[in-house]
CSV table of C-alpha atoms and ligand atoms in Angstrom, one decimal:
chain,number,residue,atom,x,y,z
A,1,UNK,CA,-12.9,-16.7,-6.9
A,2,UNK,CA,-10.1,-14.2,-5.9
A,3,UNK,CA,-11.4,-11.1,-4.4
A,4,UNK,CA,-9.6,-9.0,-6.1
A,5,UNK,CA,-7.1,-9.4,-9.0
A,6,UNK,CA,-5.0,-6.7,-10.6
A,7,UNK,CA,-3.5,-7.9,-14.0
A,8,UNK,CA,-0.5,-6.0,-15.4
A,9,UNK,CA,-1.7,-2.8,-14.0
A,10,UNK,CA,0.3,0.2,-15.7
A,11,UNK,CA,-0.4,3.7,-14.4
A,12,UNK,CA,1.7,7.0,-15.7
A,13,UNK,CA,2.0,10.7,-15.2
A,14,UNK,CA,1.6,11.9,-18.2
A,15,UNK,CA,2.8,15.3,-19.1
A,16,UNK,CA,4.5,17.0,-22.6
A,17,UNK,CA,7.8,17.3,-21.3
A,18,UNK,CA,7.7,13.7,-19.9
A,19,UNK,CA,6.2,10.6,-18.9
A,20,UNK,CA,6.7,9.0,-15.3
A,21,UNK,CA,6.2,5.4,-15.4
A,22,UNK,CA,4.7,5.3,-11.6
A,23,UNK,CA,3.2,2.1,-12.0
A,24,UNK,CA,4.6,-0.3,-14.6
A,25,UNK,CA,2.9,-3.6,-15.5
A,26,UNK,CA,1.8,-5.0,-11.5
A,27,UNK,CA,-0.2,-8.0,-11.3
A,28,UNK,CA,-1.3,-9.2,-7.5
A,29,UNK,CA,-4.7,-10.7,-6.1
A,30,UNK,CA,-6.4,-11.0,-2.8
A,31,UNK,CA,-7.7,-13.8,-1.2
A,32,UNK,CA,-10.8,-13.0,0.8
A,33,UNK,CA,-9.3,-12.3,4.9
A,34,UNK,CA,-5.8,-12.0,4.2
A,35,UNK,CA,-3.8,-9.2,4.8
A,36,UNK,CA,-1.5,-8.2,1.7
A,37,UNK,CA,1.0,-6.5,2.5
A,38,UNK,CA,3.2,-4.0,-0.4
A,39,UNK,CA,6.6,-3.1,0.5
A,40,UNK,CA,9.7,-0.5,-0.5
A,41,UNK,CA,11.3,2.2,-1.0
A,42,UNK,CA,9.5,5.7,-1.2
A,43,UNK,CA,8.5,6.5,-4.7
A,44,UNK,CA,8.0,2.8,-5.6
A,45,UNK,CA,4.7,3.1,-6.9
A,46,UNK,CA,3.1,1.6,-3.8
A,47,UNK,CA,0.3,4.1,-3.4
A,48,UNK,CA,-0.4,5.0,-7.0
A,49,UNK,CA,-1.3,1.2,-7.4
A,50,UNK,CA,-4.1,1.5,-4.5
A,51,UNK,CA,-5.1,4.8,-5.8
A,52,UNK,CA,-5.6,3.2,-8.8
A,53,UNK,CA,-7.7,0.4,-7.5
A,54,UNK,CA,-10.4,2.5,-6.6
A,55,UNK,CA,-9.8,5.0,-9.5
A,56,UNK,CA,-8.8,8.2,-7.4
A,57,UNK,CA,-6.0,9.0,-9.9
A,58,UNK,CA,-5.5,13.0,-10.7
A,59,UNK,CA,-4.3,14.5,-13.7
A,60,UNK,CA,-1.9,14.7,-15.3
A,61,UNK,CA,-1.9,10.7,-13.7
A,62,UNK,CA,-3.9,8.3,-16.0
A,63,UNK,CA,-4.5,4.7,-15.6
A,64,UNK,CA,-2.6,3.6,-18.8
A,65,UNK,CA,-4.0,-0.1,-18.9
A,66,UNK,CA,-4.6,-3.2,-17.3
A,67,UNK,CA,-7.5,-4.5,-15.4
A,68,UNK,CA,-8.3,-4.8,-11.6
A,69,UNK,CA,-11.3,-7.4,-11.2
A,70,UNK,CA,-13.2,-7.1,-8.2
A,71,UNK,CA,-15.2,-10.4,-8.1
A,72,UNK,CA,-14.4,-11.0,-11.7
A,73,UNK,CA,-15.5,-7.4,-12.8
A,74,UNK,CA,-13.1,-4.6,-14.3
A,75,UNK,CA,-13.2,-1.8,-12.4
A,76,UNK,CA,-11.6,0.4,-14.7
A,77,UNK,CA,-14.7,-0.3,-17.1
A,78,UNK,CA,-17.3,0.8,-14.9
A,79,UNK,CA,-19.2,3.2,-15.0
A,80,UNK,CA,-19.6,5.9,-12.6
A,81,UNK,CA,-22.6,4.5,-10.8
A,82,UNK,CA,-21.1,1.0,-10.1
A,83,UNK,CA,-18.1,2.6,-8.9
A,84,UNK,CA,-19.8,4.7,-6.6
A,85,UNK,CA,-21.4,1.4,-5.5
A,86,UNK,CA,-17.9,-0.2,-5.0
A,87,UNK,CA,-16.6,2.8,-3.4
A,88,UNK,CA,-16.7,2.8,0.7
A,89,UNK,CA,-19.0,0.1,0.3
A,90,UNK,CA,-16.8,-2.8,-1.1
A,91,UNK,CA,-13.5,-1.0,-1.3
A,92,UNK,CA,-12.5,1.4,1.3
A,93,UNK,CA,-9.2,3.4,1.8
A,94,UNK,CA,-7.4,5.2,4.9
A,95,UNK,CA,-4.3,7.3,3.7
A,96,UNK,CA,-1.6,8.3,5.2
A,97,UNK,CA,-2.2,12.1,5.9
A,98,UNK,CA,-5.7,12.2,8.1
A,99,UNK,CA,-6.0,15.9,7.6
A,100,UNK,CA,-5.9,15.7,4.4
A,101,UNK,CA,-8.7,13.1,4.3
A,102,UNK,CA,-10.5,14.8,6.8
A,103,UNK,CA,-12.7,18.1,5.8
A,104,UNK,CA,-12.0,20.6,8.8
A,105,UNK,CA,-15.3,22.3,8.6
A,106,UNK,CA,-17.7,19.4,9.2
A,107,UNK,CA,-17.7,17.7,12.6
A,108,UNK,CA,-17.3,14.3,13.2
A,109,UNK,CA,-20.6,13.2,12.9
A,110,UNK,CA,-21.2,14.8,9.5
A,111,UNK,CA,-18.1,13.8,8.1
A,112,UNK,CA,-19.0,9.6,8.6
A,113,UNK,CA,-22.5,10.5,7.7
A,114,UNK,CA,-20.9,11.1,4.3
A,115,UNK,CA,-19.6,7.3,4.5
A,116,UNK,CA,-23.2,6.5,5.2
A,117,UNK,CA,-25.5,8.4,2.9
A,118,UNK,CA,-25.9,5.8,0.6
A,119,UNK,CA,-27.1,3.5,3.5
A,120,UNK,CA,-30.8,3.3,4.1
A,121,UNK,CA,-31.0,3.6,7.7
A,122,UNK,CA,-33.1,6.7,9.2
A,123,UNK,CA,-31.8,9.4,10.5
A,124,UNK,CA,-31.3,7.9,14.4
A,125,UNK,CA,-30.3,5.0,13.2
A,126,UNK,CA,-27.3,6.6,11.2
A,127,UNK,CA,-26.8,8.8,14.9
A,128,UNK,CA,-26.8,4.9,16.3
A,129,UNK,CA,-24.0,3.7,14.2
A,130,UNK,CA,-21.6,6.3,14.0
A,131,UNK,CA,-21.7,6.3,17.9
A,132,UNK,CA,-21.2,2.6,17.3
A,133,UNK,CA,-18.4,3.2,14.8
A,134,UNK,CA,-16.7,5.6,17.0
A,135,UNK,CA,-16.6,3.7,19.8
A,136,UNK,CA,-15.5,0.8,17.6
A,137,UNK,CA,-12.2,2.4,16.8
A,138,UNK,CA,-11.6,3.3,20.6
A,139,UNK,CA,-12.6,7.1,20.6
A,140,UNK,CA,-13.5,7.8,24.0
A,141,UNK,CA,-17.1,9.4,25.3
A,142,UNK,CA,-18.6,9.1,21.4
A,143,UNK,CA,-21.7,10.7,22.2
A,144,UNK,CA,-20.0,13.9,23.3
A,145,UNK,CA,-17.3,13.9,21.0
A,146,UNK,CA,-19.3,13.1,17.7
A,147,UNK,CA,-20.2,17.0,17.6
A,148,UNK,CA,-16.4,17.9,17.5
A,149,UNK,CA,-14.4,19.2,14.5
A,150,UNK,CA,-11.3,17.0,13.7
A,151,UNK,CA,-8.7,19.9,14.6
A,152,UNK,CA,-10.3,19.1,18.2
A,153,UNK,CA,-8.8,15.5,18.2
A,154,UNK,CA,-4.8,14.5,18.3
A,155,UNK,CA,-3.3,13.0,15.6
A,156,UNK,CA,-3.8,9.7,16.4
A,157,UNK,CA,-7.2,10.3,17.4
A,158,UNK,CA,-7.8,11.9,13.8
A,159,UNK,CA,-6.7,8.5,12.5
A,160,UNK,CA,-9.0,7.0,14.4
A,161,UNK,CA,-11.8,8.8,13.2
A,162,UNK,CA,-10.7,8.4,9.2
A,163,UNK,CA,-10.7,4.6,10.2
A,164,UNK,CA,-13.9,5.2,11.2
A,165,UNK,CA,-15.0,6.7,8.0
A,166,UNK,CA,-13.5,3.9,6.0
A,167,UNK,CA,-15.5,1.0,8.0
A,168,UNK,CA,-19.0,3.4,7.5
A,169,UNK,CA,-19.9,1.2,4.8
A,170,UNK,CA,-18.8,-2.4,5.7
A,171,UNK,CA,-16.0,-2.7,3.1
A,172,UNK,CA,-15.2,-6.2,2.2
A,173,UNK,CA,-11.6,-4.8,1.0
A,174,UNK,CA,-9.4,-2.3,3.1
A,175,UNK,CA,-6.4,-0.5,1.2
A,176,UNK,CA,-4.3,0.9,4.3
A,177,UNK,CA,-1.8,3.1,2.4
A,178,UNK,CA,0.8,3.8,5.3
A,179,UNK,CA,-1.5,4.1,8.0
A,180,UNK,CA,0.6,5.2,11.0
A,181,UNK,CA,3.2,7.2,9.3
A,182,UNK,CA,2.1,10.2,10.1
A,183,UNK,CA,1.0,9.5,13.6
A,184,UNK,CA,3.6,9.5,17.1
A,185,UNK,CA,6.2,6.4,17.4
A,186,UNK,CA,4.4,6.4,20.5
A,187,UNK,CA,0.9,5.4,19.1
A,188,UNK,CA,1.9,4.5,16.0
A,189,UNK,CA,1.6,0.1,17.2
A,190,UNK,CA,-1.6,1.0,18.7
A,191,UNK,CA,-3.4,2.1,15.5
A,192,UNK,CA,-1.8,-1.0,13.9
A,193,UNK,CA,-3.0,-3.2,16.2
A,194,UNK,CA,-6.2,-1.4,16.2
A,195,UNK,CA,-6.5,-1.9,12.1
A,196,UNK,CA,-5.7,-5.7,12.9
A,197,UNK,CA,-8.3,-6.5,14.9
A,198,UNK,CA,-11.0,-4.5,12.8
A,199,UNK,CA,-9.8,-6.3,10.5
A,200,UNK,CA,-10.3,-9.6,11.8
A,201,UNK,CA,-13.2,-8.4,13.9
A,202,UNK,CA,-15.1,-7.5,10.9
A,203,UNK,CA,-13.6,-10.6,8.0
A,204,UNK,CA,-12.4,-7.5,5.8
A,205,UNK,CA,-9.3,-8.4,3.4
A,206,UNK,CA,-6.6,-5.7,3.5
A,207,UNK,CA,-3.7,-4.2,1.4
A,208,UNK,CA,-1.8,-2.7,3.7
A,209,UNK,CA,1.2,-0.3,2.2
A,210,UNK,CA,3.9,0.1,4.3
A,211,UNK,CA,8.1,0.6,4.3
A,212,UNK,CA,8.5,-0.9,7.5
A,213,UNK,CA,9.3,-4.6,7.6
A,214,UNK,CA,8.5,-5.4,11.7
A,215,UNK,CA,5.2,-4.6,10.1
A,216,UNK,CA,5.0,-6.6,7.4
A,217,UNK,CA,6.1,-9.4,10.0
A,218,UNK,CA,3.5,-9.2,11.9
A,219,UNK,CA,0.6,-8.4,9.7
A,220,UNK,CA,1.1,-9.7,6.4
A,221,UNK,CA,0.3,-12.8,4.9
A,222,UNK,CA,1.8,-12.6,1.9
A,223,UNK,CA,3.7,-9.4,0.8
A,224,UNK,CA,4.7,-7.8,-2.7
A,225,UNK,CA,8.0,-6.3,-2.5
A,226,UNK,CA,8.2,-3.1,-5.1
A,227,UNK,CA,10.6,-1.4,-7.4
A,228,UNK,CA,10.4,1.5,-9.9
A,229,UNK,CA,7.0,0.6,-10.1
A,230,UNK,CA,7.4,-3.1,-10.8
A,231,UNK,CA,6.7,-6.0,-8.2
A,232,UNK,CA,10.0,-7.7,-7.8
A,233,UNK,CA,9.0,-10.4,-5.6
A,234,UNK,CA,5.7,-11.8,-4.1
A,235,UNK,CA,5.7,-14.4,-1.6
A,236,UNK,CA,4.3,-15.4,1.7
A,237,UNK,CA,5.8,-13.7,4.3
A,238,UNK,CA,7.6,-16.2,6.6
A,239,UNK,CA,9.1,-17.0,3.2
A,240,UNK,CA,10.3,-13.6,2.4
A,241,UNK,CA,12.2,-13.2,5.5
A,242,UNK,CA,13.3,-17.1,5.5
A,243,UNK,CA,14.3,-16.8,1.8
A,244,UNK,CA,14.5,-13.7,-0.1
A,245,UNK,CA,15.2,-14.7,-3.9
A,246,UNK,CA,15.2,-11.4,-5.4
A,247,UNK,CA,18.8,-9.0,-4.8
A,248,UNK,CA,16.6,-5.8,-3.8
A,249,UNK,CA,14.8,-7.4,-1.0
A,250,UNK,CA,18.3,-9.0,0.4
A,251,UNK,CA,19.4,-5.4,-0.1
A,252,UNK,CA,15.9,-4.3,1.9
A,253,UNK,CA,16.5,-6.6,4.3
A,254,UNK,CA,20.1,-5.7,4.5
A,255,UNK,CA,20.2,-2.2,4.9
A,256,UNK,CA,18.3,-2.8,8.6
A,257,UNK,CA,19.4,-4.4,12.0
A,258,UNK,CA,18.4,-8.2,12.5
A,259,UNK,CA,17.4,-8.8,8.8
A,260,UNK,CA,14.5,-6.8,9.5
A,261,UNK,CA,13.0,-9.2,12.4
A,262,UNK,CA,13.0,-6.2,14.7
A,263,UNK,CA,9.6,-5.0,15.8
A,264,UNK,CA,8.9,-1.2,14.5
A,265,UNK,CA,12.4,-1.0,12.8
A,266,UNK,CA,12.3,1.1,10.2
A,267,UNK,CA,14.0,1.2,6.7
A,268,UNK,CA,16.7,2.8,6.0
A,269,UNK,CA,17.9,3.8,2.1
A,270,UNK,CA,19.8,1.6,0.1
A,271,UNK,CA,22.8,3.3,-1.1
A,272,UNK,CA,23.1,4.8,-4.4
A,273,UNK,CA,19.7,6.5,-5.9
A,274,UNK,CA,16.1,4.5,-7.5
A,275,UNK,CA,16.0,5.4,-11.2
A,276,UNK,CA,14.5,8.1,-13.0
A,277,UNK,CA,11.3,6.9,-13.6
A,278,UNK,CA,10.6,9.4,-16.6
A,279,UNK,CA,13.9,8.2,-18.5
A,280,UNK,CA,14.0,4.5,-17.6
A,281,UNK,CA,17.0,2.7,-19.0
A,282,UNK,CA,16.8,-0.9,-20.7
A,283,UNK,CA,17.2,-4.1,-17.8
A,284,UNK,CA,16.1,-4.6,-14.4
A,285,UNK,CA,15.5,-1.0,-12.9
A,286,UNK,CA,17.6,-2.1,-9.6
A,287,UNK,CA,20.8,-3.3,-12.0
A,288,UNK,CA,23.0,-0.4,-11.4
A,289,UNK,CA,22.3,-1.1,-7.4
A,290,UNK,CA,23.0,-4.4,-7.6
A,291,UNK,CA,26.2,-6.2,-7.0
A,292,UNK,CA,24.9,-9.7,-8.5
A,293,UNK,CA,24.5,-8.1,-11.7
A,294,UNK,CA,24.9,-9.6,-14.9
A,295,UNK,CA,25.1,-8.5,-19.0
A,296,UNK,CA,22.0,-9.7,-19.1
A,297,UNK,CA,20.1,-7.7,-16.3
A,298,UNK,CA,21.4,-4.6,-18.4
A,299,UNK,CA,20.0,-5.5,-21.2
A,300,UNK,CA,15.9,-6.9,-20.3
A,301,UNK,CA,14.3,-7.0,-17.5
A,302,UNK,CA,13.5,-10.4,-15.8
A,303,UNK,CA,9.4,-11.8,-16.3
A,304,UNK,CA,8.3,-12.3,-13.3
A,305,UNK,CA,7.8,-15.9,-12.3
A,306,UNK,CA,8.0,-18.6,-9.7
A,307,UNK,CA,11.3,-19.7,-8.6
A,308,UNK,CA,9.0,-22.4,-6.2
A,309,UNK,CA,5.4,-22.7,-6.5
A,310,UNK,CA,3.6,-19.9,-4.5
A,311,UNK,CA,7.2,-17.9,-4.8
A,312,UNK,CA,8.0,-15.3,-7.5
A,313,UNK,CA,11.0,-13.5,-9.0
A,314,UNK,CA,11.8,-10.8,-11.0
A,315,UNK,CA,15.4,-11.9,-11.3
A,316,UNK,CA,17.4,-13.6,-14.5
A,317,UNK,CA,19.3,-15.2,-11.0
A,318,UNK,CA,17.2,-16.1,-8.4
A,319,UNK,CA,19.0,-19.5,-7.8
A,320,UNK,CA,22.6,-16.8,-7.0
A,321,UNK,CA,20.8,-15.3,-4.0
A,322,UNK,CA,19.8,-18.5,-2.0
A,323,UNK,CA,23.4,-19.3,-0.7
A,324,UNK,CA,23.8,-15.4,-0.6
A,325,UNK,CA,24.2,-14.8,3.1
A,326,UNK,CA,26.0,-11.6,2.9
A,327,UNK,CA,24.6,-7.9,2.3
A,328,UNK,CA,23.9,-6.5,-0.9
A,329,UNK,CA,26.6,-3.2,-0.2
A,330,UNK,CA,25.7,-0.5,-2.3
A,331,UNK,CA,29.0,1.3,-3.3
A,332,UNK,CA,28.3,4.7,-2.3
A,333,UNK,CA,28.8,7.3,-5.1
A,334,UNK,CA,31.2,10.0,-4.5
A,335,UNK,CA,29.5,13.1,-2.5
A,336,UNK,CA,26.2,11.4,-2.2
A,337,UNK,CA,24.5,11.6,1.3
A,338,UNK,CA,22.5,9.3,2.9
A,339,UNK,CA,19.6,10.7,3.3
B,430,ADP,P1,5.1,5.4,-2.9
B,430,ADP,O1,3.7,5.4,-2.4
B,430,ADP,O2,5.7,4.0,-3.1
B,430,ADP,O3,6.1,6.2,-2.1
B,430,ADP,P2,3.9,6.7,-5.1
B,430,ADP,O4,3.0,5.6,-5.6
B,430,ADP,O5,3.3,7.8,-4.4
B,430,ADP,O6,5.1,6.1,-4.3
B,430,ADP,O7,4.6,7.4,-6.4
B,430,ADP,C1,5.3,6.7,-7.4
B,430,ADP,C2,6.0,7.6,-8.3
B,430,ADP,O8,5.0,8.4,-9.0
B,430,ADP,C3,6.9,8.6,-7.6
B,430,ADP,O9,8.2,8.1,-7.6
B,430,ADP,C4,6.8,9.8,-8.4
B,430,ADP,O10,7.9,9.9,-9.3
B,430,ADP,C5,5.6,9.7,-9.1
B,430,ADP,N1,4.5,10.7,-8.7
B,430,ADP,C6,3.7,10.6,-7.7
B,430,ADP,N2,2.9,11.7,-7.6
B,430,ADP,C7,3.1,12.4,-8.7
B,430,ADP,C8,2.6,13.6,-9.3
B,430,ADP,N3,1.6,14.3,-8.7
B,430,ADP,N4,3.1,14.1,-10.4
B,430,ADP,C9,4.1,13.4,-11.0
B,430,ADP,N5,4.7,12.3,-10.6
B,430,ADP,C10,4.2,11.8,-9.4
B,431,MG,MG1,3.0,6.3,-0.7
């Protein structure tokens, strides 16, 4: 059985003026151990579909159908005491922002207590493992630094303790929405390689969301690559990079140095803008982007399906991009920074 499965997920911000199609019809699953990775742009979506796997979606968000099974059961049908159980325990998330995680008026030790109240060990043996925990995640001198509040730590070290928080409960599933963003260039490999090794260390699975593609190289196993809120290609990654089938992820791939292979490169916009995702036009979302694009593309948007087994498409073209060796260029509007 897949670990996870997430069937034609569709999550909207719902207001009366207008509805934001933030997630539009994604469908992914997770083997147990392997690291999925979900790639693009900002505002693709990426983070409302882990939000929504563990059904921390604010208003005026709402999960507008779907299902995510988790060992063959819907979490969007539970009820609140069996997704408290999945919570931390089975599924856990780091975000991006620690401080926003983090509550800056408990100390450390109170705030992964928190991750642990719903354990049954006593008292010292909750002391035991969050000493444990600490030191598993490379925070130096634990036992001293467990009474300290988190504006006492640097950034990274913040991060560190969020991870912390996340592994309380022995999660089987790890959603690791941008991790390192927010942290130093400096320490930002450390934490990755830290999250790695937890990750092997400790036979988790992980979703790990991320816009930088020497990342995805060297963590992923397979990747999703997303669009307007819509998966536009899922393959493995050695695939991905070998043999992109799907325009946006040439143009991804494209709009870095060395097709992406460079470690820690970062990308950089595509020219011309994403859509609207309030006032979506008919066709693929990425047509007016796109210099392979047909009648057809502006007209319906491509199903989803495999152009070879293992390897899917969103593209009415898939077979034009495999002797595509050149960039996708985005003409660049008139006026229109690159921001
Ligand atoms: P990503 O993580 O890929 O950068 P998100 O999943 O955070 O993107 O957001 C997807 C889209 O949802 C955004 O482009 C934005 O239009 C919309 N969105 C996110 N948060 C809100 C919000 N609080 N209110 C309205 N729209 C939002
Ligand atoms: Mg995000």
């Amino acid at each position: 059985m897949k670990l996870l499965e997430v069937k034609d997920l569709r999550m909207f911000f719902v207001t009366r003026t207008e509805t934001i199609k933030a997630v539009n019809g994604v469908s992914f699953d997770i083997n147990e151990g392997e690291t999925f990775g979900l790639l693009g742009e900002s505002g693709s979506g990426k983070s409302m579909t882990c939000r929504s796997i563990l059904r921390l979606i604010k208003r005026p968000g709402r999960i507008m159908g779907g299902e995510i099974l988790y060992k063959g059961q819907d979490i969007l049908k539970m009820n609140k005491t069996a997704l408290r159980n999945i919570r931390g325990k089975e599924i856990s998330i780091i975000f991006q922002e620690p401080m926003t995680a983090l509550n800056p008026v408990l100390n450390i030790k109170t705030q992964i207590n928190e991750s642990l109240l719903r354990s049954r060990l006593t008292q010292r043996a909750k002391q035991k493992r969050i000493i444990e925990l600490l030191r598993l995640v490379g925070i130096p001198s634990p036992e001293t630094r467990i009474s300290e509040y988190t504006h006492q730590f640097s950034g990274g070290m913040r991060q560190r303790v969020m991870i912390a928080t996340a592994l309380g409960g022995s999660p089987k599933l790890l959603l690791a929405d941008e991790p390192t963003t927010a942290l130093d260039v400096t320490i930002q490999d450390q934490v990755m390689k830290l999250i790695n090794s937890l990750k092997e260390q400790l036979g988790m699975s992980m979703i790990l969301v991320t816009h930088d593609l020497g990342v995805v190289a060297q963590m992923c196993d397979r990747v999703a690559v997303m669009y307007a809120g819509v998966i536009m290609e899922l393959t493995d990654t050695v695939t991905l990079f070998a043999r992109p089938r799907h325009p946006y992820t040439h143009a991804l791939m494209g709009s870095i140095p060395a097709h992406g292979k460079e470690r820690g490169s970062k990308l950089e916009p595509i020219m011309g803008s994403p859509p609207n995702l309030s006032d979506l036009p008919p066709g693929c979302p990425f047509w007016p982007r796109c210099t392979l694009a047909e009648d057809i593309c502006k007209r319906e948007m491509a199903d989803i399906r495999p152009v070879t087994p293992g390897h899917l498409s969103r593209c009415h073209f898939p077979e034009k991009t495999v002797h595509f060796t050149g960039l996708i260029k985005m003409p660049r509007e008139q006026g229109e920074e690159r921001v």
